[in-house]
Amino acid sequence: LCYIILGIVTSLSQDEAPVLKLPNRSSWANISFDSTVGLQMNSGHSVTALRSDSPSSVNKFAQVLKILSVIYRLVQSNTYATKRDIYYNNTQLFGSQATVDSIVDDISCMLRAPRRSLHVLATSKGLISGDLCYMEEDGMRIDCRSSSAAVPVSSNIAGIRNIVSSAKFIIIVEKDATFQRLMDDDFCTKLPPCVIITGKGVPDMNSRLMVRKLWDTLHVPIFALVDSDPHGIEIMCIYKYGSMAMSFEAHSLTVPSVMWLGLLPSDLQRLQVPSDVLIPLTKNDEKKLSSLLQRPYLTDQPDWQKEMEVMQRTKVKAEIQSLAAISPDFLTNIYLPNKLRYGGWV
């Protein structure tokens, strides 16, 4: 952080317009794939130059500088702020919360430092339940074993310690509605002990960090339960391989051993899911599916490729809730227990 500020001061002292160089986090050319880590940013990545004397980038330059100054004060005073706090620090300058979120990640990538070491916190949206107890950094004991209410995922995963669990496996659940259904049906008490976690759609950083922390600590199989559609597959890939935007933090975010438990495109035919609950793929779905099949990590997963080709061929998608058309409790009483018992994952 100091060398960036020093660079700006040096430019000003020499009557030159300061320039900030941000890593380009939106180009596949900057990304390489390693099966043990996932998507990671290349060391020789391209950068985007933000010039303080250019009308096209002066606003972004000011926004980055403002957030750098906030981070500097937070680190110096050993205090923490959320990205929301930073946005309300100067709403007129930032314009939107998304701008702040993106710039904080840019700075994290530029400094090669995890967001938490910048003293910037992200609020969690994920939920967790099952055979799991742990201690928060402030000493609070968290018990996830209640079947009536899930526990919000911690906003300080690095501070979690004393993890105690007899879980035999972990299931990442794509959607909150499916997670709540598993909770209502006491899923975690019916099978061997397990943990279920949801990031409620596209996962936030803390949900991904939590899955990684549990994988590192418990050394148990991790399964993904997602809708049989391109969006669900992409979400599962984020947990397993990471994302292009956060590739610089791949080592702490990805879980390369994630297995696809369901809902598999081949399950729709095998289980004869009624056709009236199957949804035709849209043009956007077909585009997304083709794009996913071209991702570097899919060559490493021939069984996933086959499932996606089934979807391409049948041109239909289905939500996990479609299994209720077979019978109301089919998901928790038949589908998942049989899959887990007889190895119905890919």
mmCIF file of C-alpha atoms in Angstrom:
data_model
loop_
_atom_site.group_PDB
_atom_site.id
_atom_site.type_symbol
_atom_site.label_atom_id
_atom_site.label_comp_id
_atom_site.label_asym_id
_atom_site.label_seq_id
_atom_site.Cartn_x
_atom_site.Cartn_y
_atom_site.Cartn_z
ATOM 1 C CA LEU A 1 0.000 0.000 0.000
ATOM 2 C CA CYS A 2 2.797 2.410 0.929
ATOM 3 C CA TYR A 3 4.666 1.863 -2.366
ATOM 4 C CA ILE A 4 1.511 2.745 -4.356
ATOM 5 C CA ILE A 5 1.034 5.977 -2.380
ATOM 6 C CA LEU A 6 4.768 6.697 -2.717
ATOM 7 C CA GLY A 7 4.495 6.222 -6.501
ATOM 8 C CA ILE A 8 1.646 8.774 -6.663
ATOM 9 C CA VAL A 9 3.559 11.303 -4.526
ATOM 10 C CA THR A 10 6.720 10.817 -6.640
ATOM 11 C CA SER A 11 4.758 11.445 -9.874
ATOM 12 C CA LEU A 12 3.230 14.623 -8.422
ATOM 13 C CA SER A 13 6.633 15.883 -7.216
ATOM 14 C CA GLN A 14 7.954 15.452 -10.766
ATOM 15 C CA ASP A 15 4.968 17.270 -12.302
ATOM 16 C CA GLU A 16 3.731 14.044 -13.883
ATOM 17 C CA ALA A 17 0.156 12.773 -13.872
ATOM 18 C CA PRO A 18 -0.076 9.777 -11.474
ATOM 19 C CA VAL A 19 -1.113 6.435 -12.981
ATOM 20 C CA LEU A 20 -2.547 3.414 -11.162
ATOM 21 C CA LYS A 21 -2.215 -0.046 -12.720
ATOM 22 C CA LEU A 22 -4.996 -2.489 -11.878
ATOM 23 C CA PRO A 23 -4.795 -6.191 -12.812
ATOM 24 C CA ASN A 24 -7.279 -7.139 -15.539
ATOM 25 C CA ARG A 25 -9.616 -9.573 -13.735
ATOM 26 C CA SER A 26 -12.056 -10.049 -16.617
ATOM 27 C CA SER A 27 -9.891 -11.691 -19.272
ATOM 28 C CA TRP A 28 -9.447 -15.446 -19.758
ATOM 29 C CA ALA A 29 -6.027 -14.618 -21.254
ATOM 30 C CA ASN A 30 -4.870 -13.772 -17.710
ATOM 31 C CA ILE A 31 -6.091 -17.075 -16.247
ATOM 32 C CA SER A 32 -4.556 -20.535 -16.174
ATOM 33 C CA PHE A 33 -6.096 -23.756 -14.885
ATOM 34 C CA ASP A 34 -4.447 -26.086 -12.393
ATOM 35 C CA SER A 35 -6.493 -29.159 -11.428
ATOM 36 C CA THR A 36 -5.198 -28.990 -7.827
ATOM 37 C CA VAL A 37 -6.048 -25.312 -7.348
ATOM 38 C CA GLY A 38 -8.619 -24.300 -9.952
ATOM 39 C CA LEU A 39 -8.570 -21.060 -11.914
ATOM 40 C CA GLN A 40 -5.616 -18.887 -10.964
ATOM 41 C CA MET A 41 -4.253 -15.605 -12.237
ATOM 42 C CA ASN A 42 -1.042 -15.786 -14.252
ATOM 43 C CA SER A 43 1.991 -13.992 -12.825
ATOM 44 C CA GLY A 44 2.471 -12.059 -16.087
ATOM 45 C CA HIS A 45 -1.129 -10.814 -16.229
ATOM 46 C CA SER A 46 -2.151 -7.760 -18.225
ATOM 47 C CA VAL A 47 -3.115 -4.551 -16.410
ATOM 48 C CA THR A 48 -5.479 -1.651 -16.953
ATOM 49 C CA ALA A 49 -3.882 1.786 -16.538
ATOM 50 C CA LEU A 50 -5.959 4.432 -14.721
ATOM 51 C CA ARG A 51 -4.586 7.860 -15.630
ATOM 52 C CA SER A 52 -5.402 10.831 -13.418
ATOM 53 C CA ASP A 53 -5.208 13.161 -16.439
ATOM 54 C CA SER A 54 -7.547 11.152 -18.682
ATOM 55 C CA PRO A 55 -11.266 12.093 -18.784
ATOM 56 C CA SER A 56 -12.180 8.420 -19.324
ATOM 57 C CA SER A 57 -10.449 7.158 -16.176
ATOM 58 C CA VAL A 58 -10.128 10.137 -13.814
ATOM 59 C CA ASN A 59 -13.334 9.220 -11.930
ATOM 60 C CA LYS A 60 -12.234 5.617 -11.368
ATOM 61 C CA PHE A 61 -8.780 6.903 -10.355
ATOM 62 C CA ALA A 62 -10.418 9.095 -7.673
ATOM 63 C CA GLN A 63 -12.586 6.199 -6.460
ATOM 64 C CA VAL A 64 -9.593 3.852 -6.114
ATOM 65 C CA LEU A 65 -7.552 6.535 -4.336
ATOM 66 C CA LYS A 66 -10.407 7.200 -1.894
ATOM 67 C CA ILE A 67 -10.756 3.506 -1.023
ATOM 68 C CA LEU A 68 -6.959 3.164 -0.667
ATOM 69 C CA SER A 69 -7.028 6.024 1.844
ATOM 70 C CA VAL A 70 -9.879 4.354 3.786
ATOM 71 C CA ILE A 71 -7.948 1.047 3.853
ATOM 72 C CA TYR A 72 -4.783 2.819 4.991
ATOM 73 C CA ARG A 73 -6.655 4.408 7.930
ATOM 74 C CA LEU A 74 -8.308 1.085 8.859
ATOM 75 C CA VAL A 75 -4.994 -0.790 8.890
ATOM 76 C CA GLN A 76 -3.202 1.986 10.797
ATOM 77 C CA SER A 77 -5.901 2.141 13.487
ATOM 78 C CA ASN A 78 -6.468 -1.655 13.522
ATOM 79 C CA THR A 79 -10.199 -1.214 12.936
ATOM 80 C CA TYR A 80 -12.516 -2.898 10.424
ATOM 81 C CA ALA A 81 -15.232 -1.683 8.065
ATOM 82 C CA THR A 82 -17.706 -3.393 5.749
ATOM 83 C CA LYS A 83 -17.885 -2.625 2.039
ATOM 84 C CA ARG A 84 -21.266 -1.065 2.824
ATOM 85 C CA ASP A 85 -19.572 1.335 5.309
ATOM 86 C CA ILE A 86 -17.088 2.369 2.608
ATOM 87 C CA TYR A 87 -19.890 3.048 0.122
ATOM 88 C CA TYR A 88 -21.732 5.305 2.597
ATOM 89 C CA ASN A 89 -18.445 7.101 3.280
ATOM 90 C CA ASN A 90 -18.999 8.903 -0.041
ATOM 91 C CA THR A 91 -22.087 7.765 -1.976
ATOM 92 C CA GLN A 92 -21.771 10.627 -4.452
ATOM 93 C CA LEU A 93 -18.266 9.628 -5.512
ATOM 94 C CA PHE A 94 -18.973 5.887 -5.761
ATOM 95 C CA GLY A 95 -22.471 5.990 -7.242
ATOM 96 C CA SER A 96 -23.235 2.368 -6.396
ATOM 97 C CA GLN A 97 -22.322 -0.424 -3.974
ATOM 98 C CA ALA A 98 -21.191 -2.578 -6.932
ATOM 99 C CA THR A 99 -18.468 -0.009 -7.743
ATOM 100 C CA VAL A 100 -17.043 -0.284 -4.223
ATOM 101 C CA ASP A 101 -17.230 -4.103 -4.269
ATOM 102 C CA SER A 102 -15.324 -4.296 -7.559
ATOM 103 C CA ILE A 103 -12.643 -1.764 -6.554
ATOM 104 C CA VAL A 104 -11.997 -3.474 -3.193
ATOM 105 C CA ASP A 105 -11.358 -6.711 -5.113
ATOM 106 C CA ASP A 106 -9.151 -4.835 -7.608
ATOM 107 C CA ILE A 107 -7.078 -3.432 -4.734
ATOM 108 C CA SER A 108 -6.913 -6.843 -3.039
ATOM 109 C CA CYS A 109 -5.618 -8.309 -6.318
ATOM 110 C CA MET A 110 -3.194 -5.411 -6.938
ATOM 111 C CA LEU A 111 -1.709 -5.724 -3.425
ATOM 112 C CA ARG A 112 -1.884 -9.543 -3.497
ATOM 113 C CA ALA A 113 -3.509 -9.441 -0.090
ATOM 114 C CA PRO A 114 -6.746 -11.142 1.065
ATOM 115 C CA ARG A 115 -9.590 -8.715 1.652
ATOM 116 C CA ARG A 116 -9.551 -9.384 5.403
ATOM 117 C CA SER A 117 -5.926 -8.233 5.692
ATOM 118 C CA LEU A 118 -7.093 -4.921 4.183
ATOM 119 C CA HIS A 119 -9.474 -4.726 7.183
ATOM 120 C CA VAL A 120 -12.491 -4.753 4.857
ATOM 121 C CA LEU A 121 -15.283 -7.155 5.808
ATOM 122 C CA ALA A 122 -18.064 -8.519 3.622
ATOM 123 C CA THR A 123 -21.457 -9.284 5.132
ATOM 124 C CA SER A 124 -22.392 -12.955 4.776
ATOM 125 C CA LYS A 125 -25.560 -14.178 3.090
ATOM 126 C CA GLY A 126 -24.949 -17.921 3.482
ATOM 127 C CA LEU A 127 -26.483 -20.363 5.983
ATOM 128 C CA ILE A 128 -25.085 -23.549 7.545
ATOM 129 C CA SER A 129 -26.601 -26.412 9.521
ATOM 130 C CA GLY A 130 -25.724 -29.919 10.699
ATOM 131 C CA ASP A 131 -23.202 -31.751 12.856
ATOM 132 C CA LEU A 132 -20.854 -28.827 13.490
ATOM 133 C CA CYS A 133 -19.714 -26.669 16.425
ATOM 134 C CA TYR A 134 -16.941 -24.081 16.427
ATOM 135 C CA MET A 135 -15.592 -21.015 18.211
ATOM 136 C CA GLU A 136 -15.700 -17.514 16.698
ATOM 137 C CA GLU A 137 -12.659 -15.229 17.092
ATOM 138 C CA ASP A 138 -14.454 -13.284 19.865
ATOM 139 C CA GLY A 139 -14.886 -16.504 21.900
ATOM 140 C CA MET A 140 -18.543 -17.118 21.049
ATOM 141 C CA ARG A 141 -19.392 -20.831 20.710
ATOM 142 C CA ILE A 142 -21.515 -21.602 17.631
ATOM 143 C CA ASP A 143 -23.669 -24.749 17.501
ATOM 144 C CA CYS A 144 -25.113 -25.641 14.087
ATOM 145 C CA ARG A 145 -26.958 -28.760 15.272
ATOM 146 C CA SER A 146 -30.399 -27.184 15.740
ATOM 147 C CA SER A 147 -32.868 -28.614 13.233
ATOM 148 C CA SER A 148 -35.236 -25.648 13.561
ATOM 149 C CA ALA A 149 -32.930 -22.769 12.597
ATOM 150 C CA ALA A 150 -29.816 -22.509 10.447
ATOM 151 C CA VAL A 151 -26.762 -20.495 11.510
ATOM 152 C CA PRO A 152 -25.620 -17.526 9.352
ATOM 153 C CA VAL A 153 -22.150 -18.123 7.896
ATOM 154 C CA SER A 154 -19.536 -16.168 9.862
ATOM 155 C CA SER A 155 -18.163 -12.925 8.411
ATOM 156 C CA ASN A 156 -14.731 -13.807 9.837
ATOM 157 C CA ILE A 157 -13.876 -17.300 8.596
ATOM 158 C CA ALA A 158 -10.152 -16.843 9.300
ATOM 159 C CA GLY A 159 -10.973 -16.344 13.009
ATOM 160 C CA ILE A 160 -12.899 -19.635 13.384
ATOM 161 C CA ARG A 161 -11.210 -22.226 15.595
ATOM 162 C CA ASN A 162 -11.920 -25.382 17.634
ATOM 163 C CA ILE A 163 -14.056 -26.970 14.912
ATOM 164 C CA VAL A 164 -15.820 -30.108 16.215
ATOM 165 C CA SER A 165 -17.798 -32.354 13.860
ATOM 166 C CA SER A 166 -18.589 -36.015 13.222
ATOM 167 C CA ALA A 167 -19.863 -35.185 9.718
ATOM 168 C CA LYS A 168 -19.243 -37.912 7.139
ATOM 169 C CA PHE A 169 -19.868 -35.532 4.222
ATOM 170 C CA ILE A 170 -20.847 -31.937 3.350
ATOM 171 C CA ILE A 171 -23.523 -30.901 0.856
ATOM 172 C CA ILE A 172 -23.357 -27.504 -0.840
ATOM 173 C CA VAL A 173 -26.957 -26.547 -1.657
ATOM 174 C CA GLU A 174 -27.417 -24.030 -4.461
ATOM 175 C CA LYS A 175 -30.689 -22.423 -3.405
ATOM 176 C CA ASP A 176 -32.132 -21.271 -0.112
ATOM 177 C CA ALA A 177 -35.531 -22.867 -0.903
ATOM 178 C CA THR A 178 -33.923 -26.332 -1.235
ATOM 179 C CA PHE A 179 -31.818 -25.733 1.898
ATOM 180 C CA GLN A 180 -34.961 -24.811 3.881
ATOM 181 C CA ARG A 181 -36.707 -27.937 2.573
ATOM 182 C CA LEU A 182 -33.828 -30.099 3.853
ATOM 183 C CA MET A 183 -34.051 -28.279 7.198
ATOM 184 C CA ASP A 184 -37.846 -28.789 7.421
ATOM 185 C CA ASP A 185 -37.410 -32.517 6.716
ATOM 186 C CA ASP A 186 -34.650 -32.900 9.361
ATOM 187 C CA PHE A 187 -32.359 -34.191 6.633
ATOM 188 C CA CYS A 188 -29.183 -33.949 8.729
ATOM 189 C CA THR A 189 -30.584 -36.265 11.420
ATOM 190 C CA LYS A 190 -31.909 -38.948 9.042
ATOM 191 C CA LEU A 191 -28.625 -39.885 7.390
ATOM 192 C CA PRO A 192 -25.121 -40.378 8.769
ATOM 193 C CA PRO A 193 -24.041 -37.075 10.359
ATOM 194 C CA CYS A 194 -23.481 -34.349 7.775
ATOM 195 C CA VAL A 195 -23.299 -30.580 7.225
ATOM 196 C CA ILE A 196 -25.358 -28.611 4.694
ATOM 197 C CA ILE A 197 -24.441 -25.112 3.547
ATOM 198 C CA THR A 198 -25.954 -22.671 1.053
ATOM 199 C CA GLY A 199 -24.633 -19.451 -0.453
ATOM 200 C CA LYS A 200 -28.197 -18.671 -1.626
ATOM 201 C CA GLY A 201 -27.399 -18.702 -5.333
ATOM 202 C CA VAL A 202 -24.093 -17.292 -6.569
ATOM 203 C CA PRO A 203 -21.990 -17.703 -3.414
ATOM 204 C CA ASP A 204 -20.487 -14.794 -1.513
ATOM 205 C CA MET A 205 -16.853 -14.876 -0.454
ATOM 206 C CA ASN A 206 -17.568 -16.052 3.109
ATOM 207 C CA SER A 207 -19.653 -19.051 1.994
ATOM 208 C CA ARG A 208 -16.798 -20.135 -0.291
ATOM 209 C CA LEU A 209 -14.202 -19.571 2.452
ATOM 210 C CA MET A 210 -16.340 -21.615 4.875
ATOM 211 C CA VAL A 211 -16.604 -24.588 2.507
ATOM 212 C CA ARG A 212 -12.839 -24.443 1.980
ATOM 213 C CA LYS A 213 -12.195 -24.207 5.754
ATOM 214 C CA LEU A 214 -14.389 -27.264 6.431
ATOM 215 C CA TRP A 215 -12.699 -29.216 3.629
ATOM 216 C CA ASP A 216 -9.237 -28.389 5.010
ATOM 217 C CA THR A 217 -10.291 -29.315 8.562
ATOM 218 C CA LEU A 218 -12.648 -32.290 8.249
ATOM 219 C CA HIS A 219 -11.229 -34.071 5.152
ATOM 220 C CA VAL A 220 -14.646 -35.444 4.143
ATOM 221 C CA PRO A 221 -16.350 -35.708 0.715
ATOM 222 C CA ILE A 222 -18.052 -32.525 -0.496
ATOM 223 C CA PHE A 223 -21.083 -32.774 -2.769
ATOM 224 C CA ALA A 224 -23.013 -30.129 -4.708
ATOM 225 C CA LEU A 225 -26.807 -30.159 -5.043
ATOM 226 C CA VAL A 226 -27.809 -27.700 -7.763
ATOM 227 C CA ASP A 227 -30.620 -27.240 -10.279
ATOM 228 C CA SER A 228 -30.225 -29.124 -13.539
ATOM 229 C CA ASP A 229 -29.587 -25.969 -15.549
ATOM 230 C CA PRO A 230 -26.545 -24.017 -16.837
ATOM 231 C CA HIS A 231 -26.809 -21.485 -13.988
ATOM 232 C CA GLY A 232 -26.682 -24.227 -11.328
ATOM 233 C CA ILE A 233 -23.707 -25.885 -13.040
ATOM 234 C CA GLU A 234 -21.848 -22.569 -13.130
ATOM 235 C CA ILE A 235 -22.464 -22.008 -9.400
ATOM 236 C CA MET A 236 -21.099 -25.489 -8.645
ATOM 237 C CA CYS A 237 -18.018 -24.668 -10.768
ATOM 238 C CA ILE A 238 -17.414 -21.490 -8.718
ATOM 239 C CA TYR A 239 -17.156 -23.584 -5.519
ATOM 240 C CA LYS A 240 -14.969 -26.207 -7.205
ATOM 241 C CA TYR A 241 -12.751 -24.199 -9.555
ATOM 242 C CA GLY A 242 -13.209 -20.563 -8.490
ATOM 243 C CA SER A 243 -14.113 -17.612 -10.667
ATOM 244 C CA MET A 244 -12.192 -15.483 -13.127
ATOM 245 C CA ALA A 245 -12.780 -12.332 -11.031
ATOM 246 C CA MET A 246 -11.359 -13.889 -7.838
ATOM 247 C CA SER A 247 -8.682 -16.102 -9.452
ATOM 248 C CA PHE A 248 -5.954 -14.250 -7.513
ATOM 249 C CA GLU A 249 -7.340 -15.809 -4.281
ATOM 250 C CA ALA A 250 -7.909 -19.315 -5.666
ATOM 251 C CA HIS A 251 -5.737 -21.041 -3.051
ATOM 252 C CA SER A 252 -8.087 -20.073 -0.213
ATOM 253 C CA LEU A 253 -11.417 -20.220 -2.069
ATOM 254 C CA THR A 254 -11.586 -23.335 -4.254
ATOM 255 C CA VAL A 255 -12.406 -26.933 -3.323
ATOM 256 C CA PRO A 256 -11.179 -29.079 -6.257
ATOM 257 C CA SER A 257 -12.718 -32.272 -4.812
ATOM 258 C CA VAL A 258 -16.384 -31.093 -5.082
ATOM 259 C CA MET A 259 -18.571 -33.814 -6.648
ATOM 260 C CA TRP A 260 -21.825 -33.259 -8.556
ATOM 261 C CA LEU A 261 -24.504 -35.095 -6.568
ATOM 262 C CA GLY A 262 -27.519 -33.762 -8.448
ATOM 263 C CA LEU A 263 -29.749 -32.800 -10.022
ATOM 264 C CA LEU A 264 -28.081 -34.526 -12.984
ATOM 265 C CA PRO A 265 -29.546 -34.098 -16.482
ATOM 266 C CA SER A 266 -29.430 -37.908 -16.797
ATOM 267 C CA ASP A 267 -31.539 -38.177 -13.594
ATOM 268 C CA LEU A 268 -34.445 -36.506 -15.390
ATOM 269 C CA GLN A 269 -34.648 -39.410 -17.846
ATOM 270 C CA ARG A 270 -33.704 -42.126 -15.353
ATOM 271 C CA LEU A 271 -36.346 -41.071 -12.817
ATOM 272 C CA GLN A 272 -38.921 -40.238 -15.517
ATOM 273 C CA VAL A 273 -39.529 -36.774 -14.058
ATOM 274 C CA PRO A 274 -42.945 -35.676 -15.461
ATOM 275 C CA SER A 275 -42.503 -33.613 -18.631
ATOM 276 C CA ASP A 276 -44.846 -30.853 -17.410
ATOM 277 C CA VAL A 277 -42.227 -29.771 -14.796
ATOM 278 C CA LEU A 278 -39.344 -29.751 -17.290
ATOM 279 C CA ILE A 279 -38.507 -26.326 -18.728
ATOM 280 C CA PRO A 280 -37.198 -25.774 -22.287
ATOM 281 C CA LEU A 281 -33.712 -24.243 -22.461
ATOM 282 C CA THR A 282 -33.754 -20.597 -23.537
ATOM 283 C CA LYS A 283 -31.316 -19.199 -26.118
ATOM 284 C CA ASN A 284 -29.340 -17.699 -23.205
ATOM 285 C CA ASP A 285 -29.242 -21.108 -21.482
ATOM 286 C CA GLU A 286 -27.863 -22.740 -24.637
ATOM 287 C CA LYS A 287 -25.260 -19.987 -24.957
ATOM 288 C CA LYS A 288 -24.231 -20.377 -21.297
ATOM 289 C CA LEU A 289 -24.001 -24.175 -21.681
ATOM 290 C CA SER A 290 -21.757 -23.886 -24.761
ATOM 291 C CA SER A 291 -19.605 -21.342 -22.928
ATOM 292 C CA LEU A 292 -19.253 -23.670 -19.896
ATOM 293 C CA LEU A 293 -18.243 -26.597 -22.106
ATOM 294 C CA GLN A 294 -15.379 -24.469 -23.459
ATOM 295 C CA ARG A 295 -14.005 -23.599 -20.008
ATOM 296 C CA PRO A 296 -10.457 -24.932 -19.433
ATOM 297 C CA TYR A 297 -11.457 -27.086 -16.451
ATOM 298 C CA LEU A 298 -14.151 -29.120 -18.247
ATOM 299 C CA THR A 299 -11.556 -31.159 -20.200
ATOM 300 C CA ASP A 300 -10.587 -32.483 -16.743
ATOM 301 C CA GLN A 301 -14.162 -33.702 -16.124
ATOM 302 C CA PRO A 302 -15.401 -36.048 -18.896
ATOM 303 C CA ASP A 303 -18.361 -37.239 -16.771
ATOM 304 C CA TRP A 304 -19.518 -33.645 -16.259
ATOM 305 C CA GLN A 305 -19.137 -33.063 -19.989
ATOM 306 C CA LYS A 306 -21.366 -36.079 -20.708
ATOM 307 C CA GLU A 307 -24.077 -34.766 -18.369
ATOM 308 C CA MET A 308 -23.960 -31.328 -19.984
ATOM 309 C CA GLU A 309 -24.166 -32.932 -23.418
ATOM 310 C CA VAL A 310 -27.333 -34.745 -22.256
ATOM 311 C CA MET A 311 -28.771 -31.306 -21.429
ATOM 312 C CA GLN A 312 -27.689 -29.973 -24.825
ATOM 313 C CA ARG A 313 -29.322 -32.912 -26.565
ATOM 314 C CA THR A 314 -32.623 -32.943 -24.625
ATOM 315 C CA LYS A 315 -32.836 -29.116 -24.548
ATOM 316 C CA VAL A 316 -34.567 -29.136 -21.136
ATOM 317 C CA LYS A 317 -33.694 -27.980 -17.632
ATOM 318 C CA ALA A 318 -35.300 -28.619 -14.236
ATOM 319 C CA GLU A 319 -35.251 -27.245 -10.710
ATOM 320 C CA ILE A 320 -34.576 -29.555 -7.749
ATOM 321 C CA GLN A 321 -38.182 -28.856 -6.663
ATOM 322 C CA SER A 322 -39.366 -30.716 -9.784
ATOM 323 C CA LEU A 323 -38.677 -33.985 -7.916
ATOM 324 C CA ALA A 324 -41.745 -33.197 -5.778
ATOM 325 C CA ALA A 325 -43.808 -34.053 -8.890
ATOM 326 C CA ILE A 326 -42.771 -37.703 -8.319
ATOM 327 C CA SER A 327 -43.742 -37.527 -4.631
ATOM 328 C CA PRO A 328 -43.644 -34.647 -2.067
ATOM 329 C CA ASP A 329 -40.823 -36.135 0.042
ATOM 330 C CA PHE A 330 -38.920 -37.756 -2.839
ATOM 331 C CA LEU A 331 -35.865 -35.456 -2.495
ATOM 332 C CA THR A 332 -35.120 -36.109 1.184
ATOM 333 C CA ASN A 333 -36.496 -39.633 1.662
ATOM 334 C CA ILE A 334 -35.521 -41.358 -1.590
ATOM 335 C CA TYR A 335 -33.390 -39.332 -4.014
ATOM 336 C CA LEU A 336 -30.598 -38.108 -1.704
ATOM 337 C CA PRO A 337 -30.352 -41.212 0.567
ATOM 338 C CA ASN A 338 -30.086 -43.510 -2.491
ATOM 339 C CA LYS A 339 -27.551 -41.262 -4.231
ATOM 340 C CA LEU A 340 -25.357 -41.094 -1.144
ATOM 341 C CA ARG A 341 -25.709 -44.814 -0.400
ATOM 342 C CA TYR A 342 -25.061 -46.136 -3.882
ATOM 343 C CA GLY A 343 -22.644 -43.526 -5.263
ATOM 344 C CA GLY A 344 -24.893 -41.690 -7.696
ATOM 345 C CA TRP A 345 -22.610 -38.689 -8.200
ATOM 346 C CA VAL A 346 -20.138 -37.636 -10.886
#
